[in-house]
Amino acid sequence: MKIKYMFLTILVALVLITIVTISLTSYNSFKKTEASFIGKSLAIMQEDLSETSVQIKTLHDKASSDLIFALQYPPFKEYFSLPETRTENVYNSEGVLQFTPAQRELKTELDEWIDFFQSRFPVEETCLIDTTGQEHTRLVSREIAFDEDLSSEEETAPFFEPSFQLQQGEVHVQYPYMSPDVLRWVFSYTSPVVLDDSSKPSFYHFEMPISFFQELVSEGTPRGRIFVLDNKDLIVADSEQQIDISYKGDPFDEEIELKVNEEKIEDYLPSIDSISTSPGFKAILEDMKAGKKGSGAYNDGGITYYVAYQPLPTFGWSIATIRDYDSLLEGESTLDNLKKNIFIIIIAGLLIGIIAFFWASKTMINPINKLKDASVKISRGNLDIEIDPKLKASKSEIGRLAQAFSVMTKKLKESYEGLEEKVRIKTKELRISNKLKDLFIDIMRHDLLNPAGVVRMNAQTVLMDEKDSKKKESLKLIENSSDRLIKMIENASVFAKLESGEKIDLKRMDLSVVLKEAVEGMTAKAKERGIKIKLDTKGKFPAAVNPLVGNVISNFISNAIKYGSANSEIVVGIKKESSSWRMWVADEGEGIPDKYKKAIFNRFTRLEKEAIKGSGLGLAIAKKIVELHNGKVWVEDNSPKGSVFFAEIPIRSNLKK
Ligand code: ADP
């Protein structure tokens, strides 16, 4: 990994760890603060509810106590104590209740009293009903009903029976019903008129529309949605919707009294399901219906809602406030600030990370990169490197590295320059010695070979005419010696040429032909010793080789003749190895001891064979030639005796393209 990327990774990891730590801590503190704010908000919601609930309770208590108080007004008792009231009601032909003057007088007093009473409450209807179900007085919205409008069928009203069960000072509160008088859903308070003899000739009754609750929640606190829940899962009042409680049927229907009684409240009040059907909300509703006070939360459509609730004193109803998460925490500047701060911290963390990265890469990676560039230059042989003086002056680790680097470059330059000088001198010396060698080869070729040739030629010429046997022997010796001398000079110059590294040319040749020619060239010489040469080849062996390869085989055969036993057989062969041609010459001579098997390929190595004359260069030249073809030479023992000389040349590697 490049140091730059390693550094980048470490830095990014550090920045990430820092940001994650900050985020987690911030998230944690945010959650705690949020929980405390939610708790606080729920408490406020509960307080708001208490206010509304207290209003309802106050009204309820006040309505009950004022009802009892109102009944203490003497004309109630006086009216029902009149003998004419105590006897049966008197009706005219149209069924209208007839009042005696005494009754009328007291009724007028009662009407005024009731009117005063109504003025204190959101009461729509108040009446006085006797045991027959006959109304004796009735005020609807502070309007005194005419005698002919007084109903005589109130015994069917839901509160009729319970009201007569009450004792003096007791109040019955009637669960909502559709009022035939005001044609709306109302609830009512009743209490009996109890005479001194404990008889209960009538009860006093007043109605309040259930819209009273709607008004309360509507004008209530603006914090959240407030609703009043009925035990039948109906919404009695809801700050977020207008609930129409007016009679839906025909108000002029003749049988309206009966029809009104058949109305069902669930057809007028919305179901609580219209707020939410989520299981969390349902669980809260159960608590509410059980009359508990408390708070909870539920999730609906991905939004969390918080609910505070408490029971109401009427009909097992309860009241609740709902607020969603956003509105609950709305205006909570601390929380908003916390959110903002967390955001700012994370952004600041990121910015600091980025700045730190650029700063670090400038102060750390750039110098390292400079050193890297310098080392690349050095590796390419450029030692004229100038390292930034500021960097060298720095006391940091990198600065010290730069100083060491600079010293190293200087030393390298010095030693390089010394080396150059040495190489220059050596090259000069080599050039001189090469020239001397060339001169020596030239001298051998021209100045030695010619006189040797002349000696041999003259010896041969004189030998032809010489009759004296002693002189003839001497001349023969001269001829052989000069012949050996010439061969030696020729071999030495070939070897020198090969050693000089001159490139040799390759030619496409069939190696079986090369072998054949070598055998033919040696046949006469072999015959002299009674030796037979057998050529063991079949097919073609094409290769790109220099014709000198022929000399290698000739040398092997020549040695086999020289060192083989007289009248023996020499076998010359070739075969294909995996990727090369293997040629060999096997003789039946004395063989070569293992310790010399390698050495004989070095120049001038000759085994102790006094009788046989040689230069000791033949095998060295053969080795050189084969190696120039990327091949190899070696010798093995022949069976049962003698040696096998091998030369192996790759089939392809030397092919010129
Ligand atoms: P030269 O034959 O001129 O001495 P060579 O380089 O050809 O030089 O051979 C080196 C030596 O290896 C020889 O002097 C000889 O002792 C030994 N030698 C070479 N060929 C054979 C052979 N076929 N059998 C036994 N000895 C051999």
XYZ file of C-alpha atoms and ligand atoms in Angstrom:
684
model
C 0.000 0.000 0.000
C 1.331 3.422 -0.891
C 2.290 5.450 2.168
C -0.048 8.187 0.960
C -3.026 5.843 0.983
C -1.968 4.282 4.257
C -1.862 7.713 5.793
C -5.151 8.631 4.193
C -6.761 5.466 5.588
C -5.489 6.150 9.106
C -6.644 9.741 8.939
C -10.053 8.887 7.538
C -10.418 6.202 10.237
C -9.481 8.726 12.931
C -11.897 11.325 11.601
C -14.631 8.701 11.357
C -13.997 7.458 14.891
C -14.110 11.041 16.156
C -17.303 11.800 14.270
C -18.941 8.548 15.357
C -17.955 9.223 18.985
C -19.241 12.794 18.817
C -22.402 11.623 17.085
C -23.057 8.874 19.620
C -22.453 11.161 22.573
C -24.557 13.884 21.000
C -27.253 11.392 20.082
C -27.273 10.094 23.626
C -27.528 13.520 25.169
C -30.087 14.511 22.551
C -32.178 11.448 23.431
C -31.960 12.235 27.136
C -32.888 15.859 26.605
C -35.639 14.798 24.248
C -37.040 12.369 26.821
C -37.026 15.056 29.484
C -38.745 17.494 27.109
C -41.320 14.885 26.188
C -41.912 14.229 29.877
C -42.245 17.934 30.481
C -44.599 18.404 27.549
C -46.749 15.480 28.639
C -46.963 17.020 32.106
C -48.083 20.309 30.556
C -50.628 18.450 28.443
C -51.881 16.746 31.592
C -52.186 20.158 33.287
C -54.148 21.515 30.330
C -56.451 18.531 30.560
C -56.863 19.040 34.256
C -57.956 22.595 33.587
C -60.634 21.491 31.152
C -61.574 18.602 33.349
C -61.875 20.903 36.351
C -64.109 23.198 34.313
C -66.349 20.244 33.491
C -66.325 19.012 37.046
C -67.027 22.471 38.391
C -69.925 22.887 36.034
C -71.201 19.463 36.921
C -70.935 20.092 40.653
C -72.354 23.530 40.268
C -75.257 22.280 38.159
C -76.056 19.633 40.769
C -75.708 21.937 43.747
C -77.564 24.787 42.073
C -80.354 22.360 41.146
C -80.693 21.380 44.791
C -80.446 24.989 45.803
C -83.067 26.034 43.255
C -85.460 23.414 44.556
C -85.311 25.036 47.960
C -87.225 27.992 46.530
C -90.532 27.788 48.489
C -92.952 28.192 45.522
C -91.995 24.638 44.380
C -93.391 23.136 47.521
C -96.189 25.695 47.664
C -97.278 24.967 44.123
C -97.404 21.245 44.628
C -98.977 21.605 48.066
C -102.004 23.471 46.602
C -105.038 21.208 46.895
C -105.841 21.716 43.172
C -102.342 20.517 42.251
C -102.575 17.543 44.541
C -105.815 16.403 42.876
C -105.901 15.274 39.281
C -104.784 17.630 36.542
C -107.581 19.450 34.813
C -107.487 19.704 31.019
C -109.705 21.552 28.602
C -111.179 19.931 25.503
C -107.948 20.393 23.577
C -105.988 18.632 26.277
C -104.384 21.775 27.558
C -103.610 21.824 31.272
C -105.797 24.317 33.090
C -104.248 26.399 35.925
C -106.253 27.896 38.794
C -105.380 31.528 39.669
C -103.472 30.322 42.730
C -101.535 27.913 40.577
C -100.907 30.568 37.938
C -99.552 32.947 40.504
C -97.077 30.422 41.883
C -96.225 29.177 38.361
C -95.330 32.742 37.344
C -93.006 32.957 40.311
C -91.474 29.620 39.397
C -91.064 30.643 35.747
C -89.161 33.740 36.794
C -87.028 31.749 39.174
C -86.225 29.156 36.524
C -85.443 31.893 34.042
C -82.932 33.280 36.513
C -81.557 29.786 37.011
C -81.169 29.235 33.254
C -79.280 32.469 32.918
C -76.502 30.956 35.035
C -75.949 27.793 32.965
C -75.670 26.742 29.349
C -79.086 25.233 29.908
C -81.398 24.911 26.968
C -84.454 23.462 28.529
C -85.809 23.342 32.053
C -89.093 21.840 33.168
C -91.116 20.613 36.054
C -92.770 17.226 35.538
C -95.327 15.569 37.718
C -95.889 11.895 38.389
C -98.266 11.602 35.398
C -95.620 12.876 33.037
C -97.289 16.283 32.721
C -95.103 19.352 32.459
C -96.189 22.264 34.660
C -93.690 24.730 33.458
C -91.091 24.684 30.742
C -88.429 27.148 29.573
C -86.634 26.577 26.352
C -83.715 28.939 25.876
C -85.228 31.201 28.502
C -88.545 31.306 26.627
C -91.505 30.342 28.813
C -93.616 27.775 27.044
C -97.261 28.458 26.403
C -99.725 26.330 28.346
C -100.771 24.495 25.196
C -97.145 23.534 24.526
C -96.678 21.837 27.877
C -96.177 18.139 27.241
C -98.200 15.532 29.056
C -96.220 12.523 27.872
C -92.958 12.927 29.672
C -93.293 9.552 31.354
C -91.491 8.036 28.351
C -88.421 10.181 28.911
C -85.374 8.189 30.003
C -84.876 10.224 33.145
C -88.521 9.918 34.272
C -88.263 6.713 36.238
C -84.852 7.317 37.839
C -85.828 10.785 38.955
C -88.638 9.568 41.166
C -86.278 7.089 42.792
C -84.203 9.914 44.212
C -84.355 11.296 47.719
C -84.442 14.972 48.539
C -81.137 16.622 47.657
C -80.143 13.849 45.267
C -79.410 14.510 41.613
C -79.743 12.198 38.625
C -77.573 12.928 35.614
C -78.990 11.425 32.471
C -76.813 9.906 29.766
C -77.256 11.757 26.448
C -80.523 11.391 24.589
C -82.114 13.193 21.657
C -84.222 15.958 23.145
C -87.646 16.314 21.489
C -87.773 19.921 22.608
C -84.487 21.229 21.239
C -83.922 18.380 18.740
C -80.364 17.897 19.757
C -78.348 15.412 21.759
C -78.488 16.559 25.381
C -77.769 15.303 28.835
C -79.846 16.301 31.811
C -79.926 16.812 35.558
C -83.004 15.976 37.609
C -83.976 16.122 41.288
C -87.344 15.557 42.939
C -89.588 18.101 44.664
C -90.121 16.501 48.087
C -93.029 17.783 50.217
C -93.147 17.798 54.000
C -95.024 14.494 53.979
C -92.121 13.016 51.962
C -94.259 12.653 48.883
C -92.548 13.356 45.520
C -95.203 14.973 43.292
C -92.756 16.107 40.654
C -89.169 16.570 39.679
C -87.241 19.435 38.369
C -85.260 18.789 35.209
C -82.922 20.729 33.015
C -81.051 19.797 29.865
C -77.676 20.766 28.544
C -76.595 20.022 24.985
C -73.603 17.767 24.687
C -72.145 20.467 22.468
C -71.172 21.994 25.805
C -68.195 19.591 25.752
C -67.426 20.509 22.162
C -67.295 24.180 23.132
C -65.029 23.436 26.032
C -62.485 21.495 23.949
C -62.688 23.968 21.084
C -61.999 27.002 23.169
C -59.511 25.059 25.239
C -55.783 25.202 25.029
C -54.254 25.357 21.562
C -51.723 22.679 22.509
C -52.679 19.621 20.503
C -55.903 17.809 19.698
C -58.333 17.426 22.578
C -61.172 14.952 22.507
C -63.758 13.535 24.862
C -64.226 9.791 24.636
C -67.407 7.934 25.376
C -67.280 4.339 26.613
C -68.875 3.152 23.365
C -65.744 4.295 21.501
C -67.488 7.447 20.322
C -66.030 10.912 20.169
C -68.296 13.232 22.180
C -66.167 16.286 21.452
C -63.114 16.881 19.353
C -61.117 20.083 18.957
C -60.312 19.133 15.383
C -63.792 18.515 14.059
C -67.272 19.962 14.375
C -69.693 17.335 15.527
C -73.253 17.926 14.408
C -75.608 16.790 17.162
C -78.818 18.197 15.649
C -81.672 15.882 14.735
C -81.248 14.575 11.227
C -84.876 13.697 10.563
C -87.869 15.901 9.702
C -88.418 18.364 12.576
C -92.040 18.898 11.572
C -92.963 15.262 11.699
C -96.121 14.737 13.708
C -94.703 11.742 15.448
C -91.440 13.403 16.236
C -91.643 12.578 19.965
C -91.562 8.863 19.173
C -89.035 9.104 16.385
C -86.631 11.139 18.448
C -86.561 8.378 21.058
C -85.400 5.891 18.458
C -82.365 7.896 17.403
C -79.028 6.250 18.089
C -76.135 8.270 19.395
C -73.578 6.288 17.322
C -75.247 7.697 14.196
C -74.279 11.180 15.316
C -70.957 10.903 17.107
C -67.866 9.906 15.123
C -66.065 6.690 16.007
C -62.725 6.952 17.792
C -61.310 4.942 14.885
C -61.396 8.172 12.887
C -58.420 9.342 14.962
C -56.315 6.213 14.719
C -56.675 2.463 14.546
C -53.102 1.715 15.547
C -52.668 -0.945 18.264
C -50.737 1.536 20.427
C -53.683 3.931 20.360
C -56.128 1.109 21.103
C -54.114 0.219 24.207
C -54.302 3.822 25.400
C -58.083 3.827 24.797
C -58.454 0.750 26.999
C -56.769 2.614 29.851
C -58.993 5.622 29.240
C -62.145 3.523 29.297
C -60.937 1.921 32.514
C -61.018 5.421 34.025
C -57.272 5.730 34.381
C -55.221 8.876 34.286
C -51.899 8.744 32.476
C -49.989 9.185 29.268
C -48.641 7.099 26.417
C -47.386 7.122 22.884
C -48.310 5.355 19.680
C -47.087 5.264 16.148
C -49.263 5.863 13.140
C -48.031 6.264 9.590
C -44.436 6.653 10.746
C -45.308 9.525 13.099
C -45.102 9.191 16.855
C -47.992 10.658 18.766
C -48.065 11.348 22.469
C -51.301 11.171 24.471
C -52.185 12.468 27.938
C -55.556 11.418 29.343
C -57.726 11.555 32.446
C -61.239 10.582 33.429
C -64.204 12.985 33.499
C -66.840 12.976 36.252
C -69.665 12.246 33.776
C -70.796 8.936 32.256
C -67.370 7.228 32.505
C -66.149 9.596 29.840
C -62.571 10.687 29.607
C -60.683 13.485 28.011
C -57.379 13.325 26.212
C -54.873 15.436 24.316
C -52.858 14.141 21.381
C -49.749 15.796 20.026
C -47.388 14.529 17.382
C -43.657 14.475 17.969
C -42.915 17.652 16.002
C -45.595 19.755 17.607
C -44.706 18.352 21.028
C -41.163 19.632 20.742
C -42.052 22.681 18.706
C -40.626 25.829 20.125
C -38.259 23.878 22.345
C -35.343 26.094 21.589
C -32.992 24.018 23.745
C -33.729 20.912 21.758
C -33.562 22.808 18.490
C -30.254 24.273 19.573
C -29.017 20.846 20.544
C -29.977 19.521 17.116
C -28.271 22.489 15.479
C -25.192 22.046 17.662
C -24.907 18.362 16.837
C -25.158 19.222 13.162
C -22.550 21.966 13.522
C -20.227 19.642 15.481
C -20.439 16.949 12.812
C -19.883 19.423 9.970
C -17.037 21.042 11.923
C -15.576 17.571 12.580
C -15.690 16.785 8.887
C -14.149 20.137 7.956
C -11.395 19.729 10.532
C -10.795 16.215 9.185
C -10.483 17.474 5.627
C -8.219 20.381 6.641
C -6.136 18.019 8.785
C -5.789 15.679 5.845
C -4.578 18.389 3.477
C -2.293 19.870 6.101
C -0.854 16.462 6.953
C -0.426 15.506 3.333
C 1.348 18.812 2.712
C 3.629 18.611 5.708
C 4.150 14.860 5.785
C 3.289 13.224 2.519
C 4.775 15.892 0.260
C 8.259 15.589 1.793
C 7.994 11.811 1.625
C 6.921 12.100 -1.996
C 9.896 14.393 -2.665
C 12.230 11.800 -1.174
C 10.495 9.096 -3.200
C 10.952 11.125 -6.433
C 14.599 11.654 -5.553
C 15.160 7.931 -4.980
C 13.463 7.134 -8.303
C 15.869 9.580 -9.994
C 18.837 7.927 -8.285
C 17.644 4.488 -9.344
C 17.703 5.808 -12.912
C 21.298 6.890 -12.473
C 20.731 10.575 -11.874
C 22.803 11.546 -8.843
C 22.428 15.328 -9.250
C 19.651 15.522 -6.670
C 18.988 18.715 -4.749
C 16.909 18.118 -1.651
C 14.818 21.042 -0.485
C 16.999 22.951 2.047
C 13.896 23.712 4.153
C 13.211 20.017 4.409
C 16.803 19.270 5.374
C 16.738 22.009 7.999
C 13.591 20.568 9.583
C 14.138 18.778 12.892
C 11.332 16.298 12.273
C 11.892 12.610 11.513
C 11.291 13.328 7.861
C 13.826 16.159 8.036
C 16.393 13.755 9.507
C 15.531 11.228 6.843
C 16.084 13.915 4.192
C 19.487 14.761 5.714
C 20.514 11.091 5.706
C 19.230 10.821 2.184
C 21.261 13.808 1.108
C 24.459 12.382 2.710
C 23.800 9.052 1.044
C 23.363 10.674 -2.381
C 26.589 12.639 -1.912
C 28.545 9.522 -0.954
C 26.995 7.594 -3.791
C 27.983 10.329 -6.213
C 31.583 10.357 -4.960
C 31.952 6.599 -5.161
C 30.234 6.579 -8.535
C 32.647 9.168 -9.859
C 35.629 7.103 -8.462
C 34.158 4.032 -10.062
C 33.803 5.743 -13.412
C 37.468 6.684 -13.270
C 38.480 3.120 -12.387
C 36.321 1.685 -15.157
C 37.835 4.159 -17.595
C 41.396 3.076 -16.654
C 40.511 -0.623 -16.759
C 38.823 -0.242 -20.119
C 41.921 1.440 -21.431
C 44.097 -1.394 -20.101
C 41.745 -3.976 -21.550
C 41.755 -2.255 -24.885
C 45.576 -2.398 -24.889
C 45.650 -6.069 -23.872
C 42.994 -6.891 -26.507
C 45.091 -5.122 -29.089
C 48.113 -7.147 -27.959
C 46.057 -10.338 -28.218
C 44.841 -9.420 -31.706
C 48.459 -8.660 -32.618
C 49.518 -12.019 -31.260
C 46.793 -13.860 -33.230
C 47.823 -11.979 -36.367
C 51.477 -12.892 -35.750
C 50.419 -16.537 -35.275
C 48.308 -16.596 -38.371
C 50.608 -14.819 -40.749
C 54.096 -14.769 -39.354
C 54.115 -18.273 -37.853
C 51.740 -20.147 -40.126
C 53.539 -19.156 -43.342
C 57.050 -20.203 -42.289
C 55.649 -23.423 -40.816
C 53.851 -24.104 -44.109
C 57.081 -23.436 -45.981
C 58.974 -25.840 -43.699
C 56.385 -28.588 -44.233
C 56.188 -28.070 -47.976
C 60.016 -28.143 -48.332
C 60.316 -31.178 -46.108
C 57.711 -32.986 -48.258
C 59.438 -31.924 -51.485
C 62.871 -33.014 -50.306
C 61.455 -36.248 -48.872
C 60.097 -37.241 -52.251
C 63.635 -37.360 -53.792
C 65.613 -38.475 -50.723
C 66.944 -42.042 -50.834
C 69.036 -42.172 -47.704
C 66.919 -43.805 -45.024
C 68.425 -41.895 -42.099
C 67.853 -38.514 -43.789
C 64.394 -39.682 -44.820
C 63.510 -40.379 -41.191
C 64.729 -36.916 -40.199
C 62.720 -35.322 -42.998
C 59.593 -37.287 -41.983
C 60.031 -36.007 -38.423
C 60.307 -32.432 -39.759
C 57.119 -32.949 -41.835
C 55.126 -34.335 -38.865
C 56.341 -31.660 -36.508
C 55.584 -28.830 -38.914
C 52.182 -30.474 -39.588
C 51.434 -30.469 -35.856
C 52.699 -26.938 -35.539
C 50.378 -25.754 -38.329
C 47.387 -27.560 -36.742
C 48.249 -26.040 -33.398
C 48.497 -22.540 -34.824
C 45.209 -23.021 -36.688
C 43.447 -24.362 -33.567
C 44.876 -21.587 -31.405
C 43.640 -18.899 -33.762
C 40.166 -20.527 -34.003
C 40.011 -20.649 -30.205
C 41.134 -17.050 -29.872
C 38.516 -16.021 -32.387
C 35.786 -17.864 -30.487
C 37.010 -16.457 -27.158
C 36.982 -12.879 -28.457
C 33.185 -13.035 -28.402
C 32.798 -12.424 -32.084
C 29.336 -13.346 -33.213
C 29.074 -16.445 -35.302
C 26.608 -16.787 -38.121
C 23.951 -19.473 -38.166
C 22.978 -21.483 -41.203
C 20.091 -23.892 -41.702
C 21.691 -27.315 -41.942
C 20.697 -30.982 -41.619
C 22.843 -32.354 -38.755
C 22.806 -35.890 -40.234
C 24.601 -34.411 -43.267
C 27.071 -32.648 -40.962
C 27.819 -35.977 -39.242
C 28.128 -37.797 -42.563
C 30.676 -35.297 -43.886
C 32.706 -35.473 -40.661
C 32.773 -39.299 -40.858
C 33.833 -39.198 -44.505
C 36.632 -36.751 -43.696
C 38.009 -39.137 -41.080
C 37.530 -42.504 -42.799
C 41.029 -42.582 -44.346
C 42.700 -41.695 -41.067
C 40.689 -44.421 -39.315
C 41.717 -46.964 -41.829
C 45.345 -46.312 -40.993
C 44.621 -47.840 -37.569
C 42.271 -50.480 -38.875
C 39.292 -48.724 -37.248
C 35.798 -48.821 -38.717
C 33.396 -45.843 -38.314
C 29.721 -46.687 -38.176
C 27.242 -43.837 -38.806
C 23.971 -44.359 -36.894
C 21.447 -41.819 -38.280
C 17.977 -42.076 -39.706
C 15.929 -39.236 -41.116
C 16.563 -35.518 -41.064
C 17.777 -33.344 -38.202
C 17.319 -29.732 -39.277
C 18.916 -27.010 -37.171
C 20.245 -23.496 -37.470
C 23.935 -23.943 -36.663
C 27.320 -22.654 -37.645
C 29.337 -25.026 -39.891
C 31.900 -25.156 -37.039
C 29.599 -27.811 -35.471
C 31.171 -30.142 -38.090
C 34.576 -29.464 -36.474
C 33.193 -30.555 -33.095
C 32.230 -33.978 -34.464
C 35.473 -34.220 -36.470
C 37.392 -33.506 -33.280
C 35.474 -36.182 -31.370
C 36.128 -38.737 -34.209
C 39.746 -37.675 -34.493
C 40.230 -38.251 -30.747
C 38.367 -41.566 -30.950
C 40.777 -42.701 -33.645
C 43.746 -41.320 -31.739
C 42.816 -42.740 -28.346
C 40.728 -45.757 -29.460
C 42.116 -49.299 -29.754
C 43.438 -50.384 -33.091
C 40.999 -52.424 -35.215
C 38.068 -51.348 -33.086
C 34.807 -49.652 -34.053
C 33.680 -46.069 -33.659
C 29.958 -45.346 -33.652
C 28.688 -41.875 -34.610
C 25.012 -41.159 -33.935
C 22.300 -38.511 -33.440
C 18.832 -38.554 -31.862
C 16.175 -36.159 -30.732
C 15.882 -35.281 -27.067
C 12.863 -33.314 -25.771
C 14.057 -29.968 -27.144
C 17.487 -30.629 -28.574
C 19.534 -32.744 -30.942
C 21.978 -35.077 -29.179
C 25.054 -36.199 -31.203
C 27.663 -38.638 -29.980
C 30.885 -40.413 -30.904
C 31.608 -43.692 -29.097
C 34.982 -45.451 -29.156
C 36.404 -48.596 -27.651
C 39.592 -47.083 -26.294
C 40.877 -46.906 -22.750
C 38.260 -44.487 -21.629
C 38.703 -41.438 -19.426
C 38.897 -41.606 -15.645
C 36.042 -39.818 -13.874
C 38.296 -37.183 -12.343
C 39.307 -35.956 -15.821
C 35.899 -36.056 -17.419
C 35.384 -32.327 -16.890
C 38.972 -31.178 -17.119
C 39.621 -32.488 -20.622
C 37.295 -29.788 -21.937
C 39.572 -27.101 -20.561
C 42.308 -25.910 -22.834
C 45.722 -27.534 -22.748
C 44.561 -30.409 -20.545
C 46.119 -33.568 -21.766
C 46.182 -36.942 -20.086
C 49.420 -38.863 -19.733
C 49.691 -40.311 -23.215
C 53.216 -39.865 -24.309
C 52.871 -41.747 -27.552
C 50.072 -39.558 -28.841
C 50.649 -35.977 -29.788
C 47.974 -33.328 -29.522
C 47.475 -29.643 -28.823
C 45.119 -30.052 -25.878
C 42.857 -27.434 -27.480
C 40.522 -29.617 -29.534
C 37.926 -30.340 -26.843
C 38.121 -26.789 -25.474
C 37.267 -25.477 -28.945
C 34.477 -28.082 -29.297
C 33.037 -26.962 -25.959
C 33.223 -23.297 -26.971
C 31.470 -23.938 -30.298
C 28.639 -25.928 -28.679
C 28.193 -23.360 -25.923
C 27.918 -20.605 -28.513
C 24.847 -22.525 -29.700
C 23.554 -22.610 -26.092
C 24.301 -26.311 -26.023
C 26.529 -28.505 -23.871
C 29.286 -31.180 -24.233
C 30.247 -34.015 -21.914
C 31.775 -37.449 -21.869
C 30.536 -40.751 -20.464
C 32.026 -44.227 -20.234
C 31.270 -46.557 -23.150
C 30.321 -50.166 -22.479
C 32.215 -52.448 -22.124
C 35.099 -49.996 -22.629
C 35.985 -46.686 -24.154
C 34.266 -43.289 -24.053
C 31.213 -41.641 -25.547
C 31.541 -37.920 -26.316
C 28.280 -36.029 -26.494
C 27.337 -32.667 -28.034
C 23.761 -31.435 -27.534
C 22.341 -28.408 -29.357
C 18.877 -26.914 -28.789
C 16.504 -27.389 -31.720
C 15.053 -23.904 -31.649
C 16.751 -21.503 -29.333
C 19.433 -20.570 -31.767
C 17.275 -20.241 -34.818
C 17.703 -16.804 -36.243
C 14.379 -15.072 -36.702
P 44.625 -33.361 -27.969
O 43.865 -34.535 -28.404
O 45.073 -32.527 -29.024
O 45.546 -33.622 -26.856
P 42.058 -32.668 -26.998
O 41.540 -31.430 -26.398
O 41.342 -33.117 -28.231
O 43.573 -32.452 -27.268
O 41.964 -33.761 -25.936
C 42.370 -33.503 -24.606
C 42.793 -34.805 -23.966
O 41.636 -35.619 -23.680
C 43.598 -35.653 -24.763
O 44.966 -35.290 -24.652
C 43.324 -37.013 -24.208
O 44.186 -37.251 -23.132
C 41.942 -36.989 -23.771
N 41.067 -37.583 -24.748
C 40.376 -36.958 -25.708
N 39.611 -37.818 -26.419
C 39.800 -39.031 -25.862
C 39.301 -40.353 -26.155
N 38.405 -40.599 -27.133
N 39.732 -41.371 -25.387
C 40.616 -41.160 -24.392
N 41.121 -39.950 -24.061
C 40.730 -38.901 -24.833
